[in-house]
PDB file of C-alpha atoms in Angstrom:
ATOM      1  CA  UNK Z1258       0.000   0.000   0.000  1.00 71.00           C
ATOM      2  CA  UNK Z1259       2.685   2.521   1.021  1.00 77.00           C
ATOM      3  CA  UNK Z1260       4.935   1.345  -1.810  1.00 82.00           C
ATOM      4  CA  UNK Z1261       2.403   2.810  -4.263  1.00 84.00           C
ATOM      5  CA  UNK Z1262       3.173   6.279  -2.928  1.00 88.00           C
ATOM      6  CA  UNK Z1263       6.951   5.842  -2.879  1.00 91.00           C
ATOM      7  CA  UNK Z1264       7.514   7.300  -6.396  1.00 90.00           C
ATOM      8  CA  UNK Z1265       5.476  10.377  -5.451  1.00 91.00           C
ATOM      9  CA  UNK Z1266       7.476  10.921  -2.257  1.00 93.00           C
ATOM     10  CA  UNK Z1267      10.762  10.433  -4.125  1.00 95.00           C
ATOM     11  CA  UNK Z1268       9.689  12.900  -6.829  1.00 96.00           C
ATOM     12  CA  UNK Z1269       8.632  15.481  -4.221  1.00 95.00           C
ATOM     13  CA  UNK Z1270      11.955  15.048  -2.441  1.00 97.00           C
ATOM     14  CA  UNK Z1271      13.915  15.469  -5.675  1.00 97.00           C
ATOM     15  CA  UNK Z1272      11.896  18.573  -6.530  1.00 97.00           C
ATOM     16  CA  UNK Z1273      12.628  20.100  -3.104  1.00 97.00           C
ATOM     17  CA  UNK Z1274      16.354  19.291  -3.380  1.00 98.00           C
ATOM     18  CA  UNK Z1275      16.497  20.768  -6.895  1.00 97.00           C
ATOM     19  CA  UNK Z1276      14.709  23.947  -5.795  1.00 97.00           C
ATOM     20  CA  UNK Z1277      16.983  24.483  -2.805  1.00 97.00           C
ATOM     21  CA  UNK Z1278      20.127  23.683  -4.822  1.00 97.00           C
ATOM     22  CA  UNK Z1279      19.080  26.088  -7.590  1.00 96.00           C
ATOM     23  CA  UNK Z1280      18.490  28.932  -5.139  1.00 96.00           C
ATOM     24  CA  UNK Z1281      21.785  28.272  -3.370  1.00 96.00           C
ATOM     25  CA  UNK Z1282      23.759  28.110  -6.638  1.00 96.00           C
ATOM     26  CA  UNK Z1283      22.206  31.313  -7.975  1.00 93.00           C
ATOM     27  CA  UNK Z1284      22.913  33.217  -4.756  1.00 91.00           C
ATOM     28  CA  UNK Z1285      26.556  32.074  -4.794  1.00 93.00           C
ATOM     29  CA  UNK Z1286      27.237  32.648  -8.511  1.00 93.00           C
ATOM     30  CA  UNK Z1287      25.329  35.854  -9.246  1.00 90.00           C
ATOM     31  CA  UNK Z1288      27.064  39.222  -9.541  1.00 87.00           C
ATOM     32  CA  UNK Z1289      26.158  41.538  -6.666  1.00 84.00           C
ATOM     33  CA  UNK Z1290      26.453  45.170  -7.786  1.00 84.00           C
ATOM     34  CA  UNK Z1291      23.655  47.213  -6.190  1.00 81.00           C
ATOM     35  CA  UNK Z1292      23.005  50.807  -7.226  1.00 81.00           C
ATOM     36  CA  UNK Z1293      20.163  53.244  -6.472  1.00 78.00           C
ATOM     37  CA  UNK Z1294      18.279  52.454  -9.670  1.00 73.00           C
ATOM     38  CA  UNK Z1295      18.381  48.690  -9.110  1.00 74.00           C
ATOM     39  CA  UNK Z1296      17.338  49.091  -5.491  1.00 74.00           C
ATOM     40  CA  UNK Z1297      14.407  51.405  -6.273  1.00 73.00           C
ATOM     41  CA  UNK Z1298      10.900  50.001  -6.289  1.00 69.00           C
ATOM     42  CA  UNK Z1299       9.392  49.391  -9.709  1.00 65.00           C
ATOM     43  CA  UNK Z1300       6.097  47.791 -10.553  1.00 61.00           C
ATOM     44  CA  UNK Z1301       4.947  47.113 -14.091  1.00 61.00           C
ATOM     45  CA  UNK Z1302       5.729  50.472 -15.654  1.00 60.00           C
ATOM     46  CA  UNK Z1303       4.266  52.545 -12.833  1.00 60.00           C
ATOM     47  CA  UNK Z1304       6.728  54.722 -10.953  1.00 60.00           C
ATOM     48  CA  UNK Z1305       6.128  54.305  -7.219  1.00 59.00           C
ATOM     49  CA  UNK Z1306       5.489  57.927  -6.275  1.00 62.00           C
ATOM     50  CA  UNK Z1307       3.292  59.145  -3.446  1.00 62.00           C
ATOM     51  CA  UNK Z1308       0.230  60.953  -4.650  1.00 60.00           C
ATOM     52  CA  UNK Z1309      -1.065  64.149  -3.060  1.00 63.00           C
ATOM     53  CA  UNK Z1310      -3.871  63.632  -0.526  1.00 62.00           C
ATOM     54  CA  UNK Z1311      -6.736  64.522  -2.836  1.00 61.00           C
ATOM     55  CA  UNK Z1312      -5.532  62.509  -5.811  1.00 61.00           C
ATOM     56  CA  UNK Z1313      -6.843  58.971  -6.291  1.00 63.00           C
ATOM     57  CA  UNK Z1314      -4.599  56.024  -7.069  1.00 58.00           C
ATOM     58  CA  UNK Z1315      -5.135  54.506 -10.503  1.00 64.00           C
ATOM     59  CA  UNK Z1316      -6.300  50.915 -10.328  1.00 72.00           C
ATOM     60  CA  UNK Z1317      -5.983  50.233 -14.061  1.00 73.00           C
ATOM     61  CA  UNK Z1318      -3.073  47.861 -13.525  1.00 71.00           C
ATOM     62  CA  UNK Z1319      -5.130  45.707 -11.176  1.00 75.00           C
ATOM     63  CA  UNK Z1320      -8.065  45.697 -13.595  1.00 78.00           C
ATOM     64  CA  UNK Z1321      -5.756  44.423 -16.342  1.00 76.00           C
ATOM     65  CA  UNK Z1322      -4.384  41.771 -13.988  1.00 78.00           C
ATOM     66  CA  UNK Z1323      -7.887  40.572 -13.073  1.00 82.00           C
ATOM     67  CA  UNK Z1324      -8.917  40.488 -16.728  1.00 83.00           C
ATOM     68  CA  UNK Z1325      -5.829  38.456 -17.561  1.00 83.00           C
ATOM     69  CA  UNK Z1326      -6.671  35.968 -14.822  1.00 86.00           C
ATOM     70  CA  UNK Z1327     -10.278  35.706 -16.006  1.00 83.00           C
ATOM     71  CA  UNK Z1328      -9.322  35.079 -19.630  1.00 82.00           C
ATOM     72  CA  UNK Z1329      -6.535  32.740 -18.554  1.00 85.00           C
ATOM     73  CA  UNK Z1330      -8.946  30.642 -16.491  1.00 85.00           C
ATOM     74  CA  UNK Z1331     -11.378  30.519 -19.392  1.00 83.00           C
ATOM     75  CA  UNK Z1332      -8.678  29.088 -21.641  1.00 82.00           C
ATOM     76  CA  UNK Z1333      -8.053  26.351 -19.064  1.00 85.00           C
ATOM     77  CA  UNK Z1334     -11.502  25.032 -19.954  1.00 83.00           C
ATOM     78  CA  UNK Z1335     -10.146  24.193 -23.424  1.00 85.00           C
ATOM     79  CA  UNK Z1336      -7.885  21.404 -22.100  1.00 86.00           C
ATOM     80  CA  UNK Z1337     -10.569  18.997 -20.817  1.00 86.00           C
ATOM     81  CA  UNK Z1338     -12.536  19.625 -23.984  1.00 87.00           C
ATOM     82  CA  UNK Z1339      -9.491  18.836 -26.133  1.00 87.00           C
ATOM     83  CA  UNK Z1340      -8.924  15.571 -24.246  1.00 87.00           C
ATOM     84  CA  UNK Z1341     -12.488  14.356 -24.786  1.00 88.00           C
ATOM     85  CA  UNK Z1342     -13.002  15.981 -28.206  1.00 86.00           C
ATOM     86  CA  UNK Z1343     -13.516  12.742 -30.142  1.00 89.00           C
ATOM     87  CA  UNK Z1344     -16.078  11.428 -27.623  1.00 91.00           C
ATOM     88  CA  UNK Z1345     -18.113  14.647 -27.677  1.00 89.00           C
ATOM     89  CA  UNK Z1346     -18.379  14.749 -31.446  1.00 90.00           C
ATOM     90  CA  UNK Z1347     -20.247  17.522 -33.235  1.00 92.00           C
ATOM     91  CA  UNK Z1348     -22.160  18.529 -30.091  1.00 92.00           C
ATOM     92  CA  UNK Z1349     -18.883  19.230 -28.258  1.00 90.00           C
ATOM     93  CA  UNK Z1350     -17.551  21.199 -31.209  1.00 91.00           C
ATOM     94  CA  UNK Z1351     -20.665  23.409 -31.324  1.00 93.00           C
ATOM     95  CA  UNK Z1352     -20.614  23.923 -27.548  1.00 91.00           C
ATOM     96  CA  UNK Z1353     -16.957  24.987 -27.636  1.00 90.00           C
ATOM     97  CA  UNK Z1354     -17.605  27.292 -30.588  1.00 92.00           C
ATOM     98  CA  UNK Z1355     -20.338  29.010 -28.546  1.00 93.00           C
ATOM     99  CA  UNK Z1356     -18.020  29.241 -25.523  1.00 90.00           C
ATOM    100  CA  UNK Z1357     -15.178  30.743 -27.574  1.00 90.00           C
ATOM    101  CA  UNK Z1358     -17.595  33.179 -29.225  1.00 92.00           C
ATOM    102  CA  UNK Z1359     -18.770  34.372 -25.796  1.00 89.00           C
ATOM    103  CA  UNK Z1360     -15.175  34.766 -24.600  1.00 87.00           C
ATOM    104  CA  UNK Z1361     -14.343  36.710 -27.756  1.00 89.00           C
ATOM    105  CA  UNK Z1362     -17.349  39.015 -27.278  1.00 90.00           C
ATOM    106  CA  UNK Z1363     -16.235  39.714 -23.691  1.00 87.00           C
ATOM    107  CA  UNK Z1364     -12.662  40.305 -24.875  1.00 86.00           C
ATOM    108  CA  UNK Z1365     -13.814  42.721 -27.594  1.00 89.00           C
ATOM    109  CA  UNK Z1366     -16.025  44.570 -25.104  1.00 88.00           C
ATOM    110  CA  UNK Z1367     -13.206  45.018 -22.598  1.00 85.00           C
ATOM    111  CA  UNK Z1368     -10.798  46.057 -25.362  1.00 85.00           C
ATOM    112  CA  UNK Z1369     -13.256  48.640 -26.728  1.00 87.00           C
ATOM    113  CA  UNK Z1370     -13.826  50.075 -23.239  1.00 82.00           C
ATOM    114  CA  UNK Z1371     -10.040  50.495 -22.785  1.00 79.00           C
ATOM    115  CA  UNK Z1372      -9.724  47.935 -20.028  1.00 77.00           C
ATOM    116  CA  UNK Z1373      -6.351  46.695 -21.291  1.00 75.00           C
ATOM    117  CA  UNK Z1374      -4.650  50.115 -21.189  1.00 75.00           C
ATOM    118  CA  UNK Z1375      -3.270  51.320 -17.872  1.00 65.00           C
ATOM    119  CA  UNK Z1376      -0.783  53.902 -19.192  1.00 64.00           C
ATOM    120  CA  UNK Z1377      -1.672  57.554 -18.803  1.00 55.00           C
ATOM    121  CA  UNK Z1378      -1.359  60.024 -21.655  1.00 53.00           C
ATOM    122  CA  UNK Z1379      -0.236  62.759 -19.284  1.00 54.00           C
ATOM    123  CA  UNK Z1380       2.439  62.542 -16.619  1.00 49.00           C
ATOM    124  CA  UNK Z1381       1.709  64.198 -13.292  1.00 53.00           C
ATOM    125  CA  UNK Z1382       4.266  66.725 -11.953  1.00 53.00           C
ATOM    126  CA  UNK Z1383       5.268  64.410  -9.100  1.00 57.00           C
ATOM    127  CA  UNK Z1384       6.024  61.624 -11.584  1.00 58.00           C
ATOM    128  CA  UNK Z1385       8.135  63.991 -13.695  1.00 61.00           C
ATOM    129  CA  UNK Z1386      10.225  64.947 -10.655  1.00 69.00           C
ATOM    130  CA  UNK Z1387      10.714  61.311  -9.677  1.00 69.00           C
ATOM    131  CA  UNK Z1388      11.731  60.360 -13.220  1.00 68.00           C
ATOM    132  CA  UNK Z1389      14.239  63.222 -13.439  1.00 72.00           C
ATOM    133  CA  UNK Z1390      15.732  62.309 -10.049  1.00 75.00           C
ATOM    134  CA  UNK Z1391      16.044  58.656 -11.086  1.00 74.00           C
ATOM    135  CA  UNK Z1392      17.754  59.653 -14.355  1.00 74.00           C
ATOM    136  CA  UNK Z1393      20.212  61.891 -12.455  1.00 77.00           C
ATOM    137  CA  UNK Z1394      21.074  59.023 -10.102  1.00 76.00           C
ATOM    138  CA  UNK Z1395      21.611  56.717 -13.064  1.00 73.00           C
ATOM    139  CA  UNK Z1396      23.886  59.293 -14.734  1.00 73.00           C
ATOM    140  CA  UNK Z1397      25.903  59.664 -11.532  1.00 75.00           C
ATOM    141  CA  UNK Z1398      26.319  55.907 -11.234  1.00 69.00           C
ATOM    142  CA  UNK Z1399      27.346  55.461 -14.878  1.00 68.00           C
ATOM    143  CA  UNK Z1400      29.780  58.413 -14.822  1.00 71.00           C
ATOM    144  CA  UNK Z1401      31.361  57.210 -11.571  1.00 65.00           C
ATOM    145  CA  UNK Z1402      32.613  54.063 -13.321  1.00 59.00           C
TER     146      UNK Z1402
END
């Protein structure tokens, strides 16, 4: 009974050893040259600047992330269908065509509403100052070498 689970335990053990060995090797072999630009916070194209009290934080990035997850989960439904495609026959093909059409309509709707764009056309003054300061720090670091 327990011998049936032995390959699973061995595989899990090998996976854990490989993960730990990979992390240890990368921490020992990597170059370590920190500078202000590398150490600054950066998240998906948005400069991490504090907004004035009255200004609201843009949540467009999170909307795009949620939409990605939704559409990604919907594509996961294609795998079980592909496995049993021959058994389902024409009925399964029509059902999946309807499903894909609905996903495409939702995708087109979100695209038309601008849900996939989180970049702003205008840059706020605080962002401009932060960008200029970051560029000056980068110039100082590159000229110091």
